[in-house]
């Protein structure tokens, strides 16, 4: 397999992992259940470790950072700058056409 195809495969798997774990966490959030970051980490790390190896952990860490930022913003909502009108959960990795974003 060419290097370009290998990189594209890794990028696609990374975007897919981010979006899958983000979907599950968004469902927990909107259903007002406790977001179980550890459980989703373990579940998706195991699922993607063969394809992504240690990169699966890096993608999951990026998603954890996004969710931690949301929780921090919600906790400190009163102290946010006045131009911040809306705090929203992390979105999906996709481009303007709605397709999965391969490299972010």
XYZ file of N, CA and C in Angstrom:
312
model
N 0.854 -1.175 0.000
C 0.000 0.000 0.000
C 0.900 1.238 0.000
N 0.538 2.239 -0.788
C 1.356 3.449 -0.861
C 1.232 4.261 0.429
N 2.220 5.093 0.654
C 2.235 5.928 1.846
C 1.015 6.838 1.897
N 0.634 7.389 0.765
C -0.535 8.270 0.712
C -1.796 7.532 1.127
N -1.948 6.310 0.650
C -3.128 5.514 1.013
C -3.103 5.157 2.494
N -1.922 4.847 3.022
C -1.806 4.520 4.445
C -2.180 5.723 5.303
N -1.684 6.883 4.923
C -1.989 8.105 5.677
C -3.477 8.415 5.596
N -4.060 8.264 4.419
C -5.496 8.508 4.247
C -6.315 7.539 5.104
N -5.875 6.286 5.163
C -6.568 5.282 5.977
C -6.503 5.664 7.457
N -5.338 6.108 7.924
C -5.192 6.533 9.316
C -6.029 7.777 9.603
N -6.010 8.720 8.675
C -6.786 9.948 8.854
C -8.281 9.645 8.897
N -8.742 8.764 8.025
C -10.154 8.393 7.994
C -10.550 7.680 9.286
N -9.705 6.758 9.738
C -9.991 6.034 10.980
C -9.983 6.988 12.176
N -9.088 7.968 12.160
C -9.022 8.947 13.251
C -10.296 9.784 13.308
N -10.746 10.264 12.152
C -11.980 11.056 12.101
C -13.177 10.209 12.521
N -13.191 8.968 12.083
C -14.294 8.065 12.438
C -14.319 7.825 13.948
N -13.151 7.589 14.534
C -13.063 7.387 15.983
C -13.560 8.624 16.723
N -13.062 9.788 16.350
C -13.462 11.026 17.020
C -14.979 11.195 16.949
N -15.542 10.992 15.776
C -16.979 11.182 15.595
C -17.800 10.150 16.359
N -17.340 8.909 16.397
C -18.080 7.866 17.133
C -18.098 8.150 18.627
N -16.935 8.442 19.195
C -16.881 8.694 20.637
C -17.624 9.991 20.958
N -17.530 10.970 20.082
C -18.232 12.230 20.294
C -19.747 12.030 20.238
N -20.222 11.191 19.319
C -21.655 10.897 19.226
C -22.153 10.299 20.544
N -21.416 9.311 21.049
C -21.854 8.663 22.291
C -21.864 9.656 23.454
N -20.849 10.479 23.543
C -20.788 11.458 24.626
C -21.866 12.525 24.476
N -22.170 12.933 23.252
C -23.248 13.905 23.026
C -24.594 13.310 23.445
N -24.809 12.027 23.139
C -26.057 11.374 23.541
C -26.187 11.374 25.058
N -25.111 11.053 25.751
C -25.122 11.073 27.213
C -25.430 12.484 27.714
N -24.814 13.471 27.102
C -24.996 14.863 27.506
C -26.443 15.317 27.297
N -26.997 15.072 26.106
C -28.345 15.541 25.800
C -29.423 14.761 26.550
N -29.125 13.521 26.925
C -30.077 12.740 27.713
C -29.877 12.997 29.203
N -29.020 13.967 29.492
C -28.723 14.397 30.855
C -28.235 13.258 31.734
N -27.507 12.353 31.091
C -26.836 11.313 31.860
C -25.416 11.791 32.112
N -24.792 11.203 33.073
C -23.405 11.554 33.372
C -22.524 11.090 32.217
N -21.674 11.980 31.725
C -20.751 11.617 30.658
C -19.639 10.780 31.275
N -19.525 9.559 30.844
C -18.529 8.648 31.396
C -17.318 8.629 30.464
N -16.414 9.590 30.664
C -15.257 9.721 29.790
C -14.353 8.497 29.866
N -14.202 7.921 31.050
C -13.326 6.752 31.216
C -13.885 5.547 30.465
N -15.174 5.305 30.597
C -15.803 4.148 29.946
C -15.737 4.274 28.425
N -16.060 5.465 27.906
C -16.007 5.631 26.456
C -14.565 5.563 25.965
N -13.626 6.071 26.769
C -12.197 5.986 26.405
C -11.809 4.522 26.236
N -12.100 3.716 27.253
C -11.722 2.297 27.216
C -12.379 1.573 26.043
N -13.658 1.827 25.847
C -14.419 1.158 24.785
C -13.831 1.448 23.402
N -13.591 2.711 23.105
C -13.128 3.079 21.767
C -11.629 2.882 21.580
N -10.870 2.962 22.642
C -9.432 2.681 22.542
C -9.238 1.220 22.148
N -10.009 0.357 22.771
C -9.946 -1.076 22.455
C -10.394 -1.332 21.017
N -11.463 -0.671 20.614
C -12.020 -0.885 19.274
C -11.055 -0.444 18.166
N -10.320 0.636 18.393
C -9.485 1.216 17.338
C -7.987 0.967 17.504
N -7.578 0.281 18.562
C -6.139 0.154 18.803
C -5.427 -0.643 17.710
N -6.119 -1.582 17.082
C -5.477 -2.369 16.033
C -5.230 -1.525 14.779
N -6.164 -0.668 14.449
C -6.034 0.164 13.249
C -5.120 1.368 13.502
N -5.312 2.034 14.640
C -4.604 3.287 14.899
C -3.420 3.167 15.851
N -3.354 2.080 16.604
C -2.275 1.953 17.583
C -2.369 3.059 18.628
N -1.220 3.659 18.966
C -1.206 4.716 19.983
C -1.915 5.985 19.507
N -2.115 6.116 18.215
C -2.832 7.286 17.695
C -4.276 7.319 18.183
N -4.832 6.159 18.507
C -6.196 6.120 19.050
C -6.250 6.912 20.353
N -5.228 6.766 21.179
C -5.183 7.511 22.439
C -5.085 9.012 22.191
N -4.327 9.399 21.175
C -4.188 10.826 20.859
C -5.522 11.418 20.408
N -6.263 10.682 19.604
C -7.573 11.155 19.131
C -8.539 11.257 20.309
N -8.538 10.250 21.168
C -9.418 10.273 22.336
C -9.047 11.416 23.278
N -7.759 11.688 23.417
C -7.319 12.800 24.258
C -7.826 14.127 23.695
N -7.790 14.258 22.381
C -8.296 15.476 21.731
C -9.788 15.654 22.030
N -10.544 14.554 21.997
C -11.971 14.622 22.301
C -12.186 14.952 23.783
N -11.374 14.352 24.657
C -11.469 14.668 26.090
C -11.223 16.154 26.335
N -10.241 16.724 25.634
C -9.950 18.153 25.778
C -11.156 18.997 25.374
N -11.810 18.612 24.298
C -12.980 19.357 23.831
C -14.102 19.310 24.865
N -14.345 18.126 25.430
C -15.405 17.998 26.428
C -15.024 18.691 27.733
N -13.780 18.606 28.133
C -13.334 19.297 29.348
C -13.503 20.804 29.195
N -13.225 21.307 28.003
C -13.405 22.730 27.729
C -14.877 23.127 27.858
N -15.765 22.279 27.352
C -17.198 22.559 27.479
C -17.599 22.622 28.947
N -17.198 21.619 29.730
C -17.582 21.581 31.144
C -17.019 22.784 31.896
N -15.800 23.179 31.564
C -15.191 24.352 32.183
C -15.976 25.614 31.827
N -16.374 25.727 30.570
C -17.155 26.892 30.128
C -18.513 26.936 30.810
N -19.150 25.782 30.942
C -20.456 25.738 31.608
C -20.326 26.107 33.083
N -19.254 25.637 33.694
C -19.022 25.910 35.115
C -18.769 27.402 35.345
N -18.088 28.036 34.416
C -17.711 29.445 34.556
C -18.524 30.358 33.646
N -19.734 29.948 33.340
C -20.569 30.673 32.376
C -20.728 32.155 32.736
N -20.827 32.465 34.021
C -21.015 33.858 34.457
C -19.796 34.719 34.131
N -18.640 34.082 34.067
C -17.403 34.843 33.870
C -16.913 34.849 32.427
N -17.686 34.301 31.505
C -17.280 34.307 30.103
C -17.362 35.723 29.551
N -16.576 35.984 28.556
C -16.599 37.310 27.934
C -17.977 37.580 27.349
N -18.321 38.840 27.290
C -19.679 39.214 26.874
C -20.019 38.815 25.449
N -19.010 38.644 24.583
C -19.309 38.262 23.198
C -19.584 36.771 23.053
N -19.370 35.987 24.113
C -19.689 34.558 24.082
C -21.160 34.423 24.465
N -21.986 34.179 23.466
C -23.437 34.129 23.684
C -23.950 32.717 23.947
N -23.223 31.721 23.430
C -23.740 30.354 23.479
C -22.588 29.378 23.695
N -22.771 28.462 24.619
C -21.791 27.404 24.865
C -22.421 26.104 24.378
N -21.726 25.395 23.485
C -22.291 24.184 22.879
C -21.315 23.017 22.997
N -21.848 21.799 22.997
C -20.989 20.608 23.029
C -20.106 20.544 21.786
N -19.007 19.817 21.883
C -18.112 19.673 20.729
C -18.850 19.110 19.519
N -18.488 19.594 18.357
C -19.082 19.116 17.113
C -18.290 17.959 16.534
N -18.681 17.569 15.349
C -18.035 16.445 14.670
C -16.935 16.946 13.754
N -16.005 16.068 13.430
C -14.958 16.391 12.467
C -15.537 16.179 11.083
N -15.915 17.264 10.422
C -16.432 17.180 9.056
C -16.102 18.475 8.331
N -16.102 18.399 7.020
C -15.830 19.596 6.233
C -17.137 20.317 5.916
N -17.061 21.368 5.152
C -18.247 22.179 4.850
C -19.298 21.437 4.051
N -18.898 20.377 3.367
C -19.857 19.586 2.586
C -20.494 18.483 3.427
N -20.119 18.402 4.697
C -20.701 17.400 5.575
C -19.980 16.074 5.569
N -18.860 16.004 4.853
C -18.085 14.763 4.834
C -17.083 14.787 5.976
N -16.700 13.603 6.425
C -15.734 13.503 7.508
C -14.456 14.251 7.164
N -13.996 15.049 8.099
C -12.741 15.763 7.906
C -11.615 14.790 8.220
N -10.711 14.616 7.280
C -9.667 13.621 7.464
C -8.505 14.119 8.298
N -8.138 15.346 8.149
C -7.033 15.856 8.953
C -7.471 17.176 9.543
N -7.336 17.265 10.879
C -7.791 18.467 11.560
C -6.642 19.131 12.264
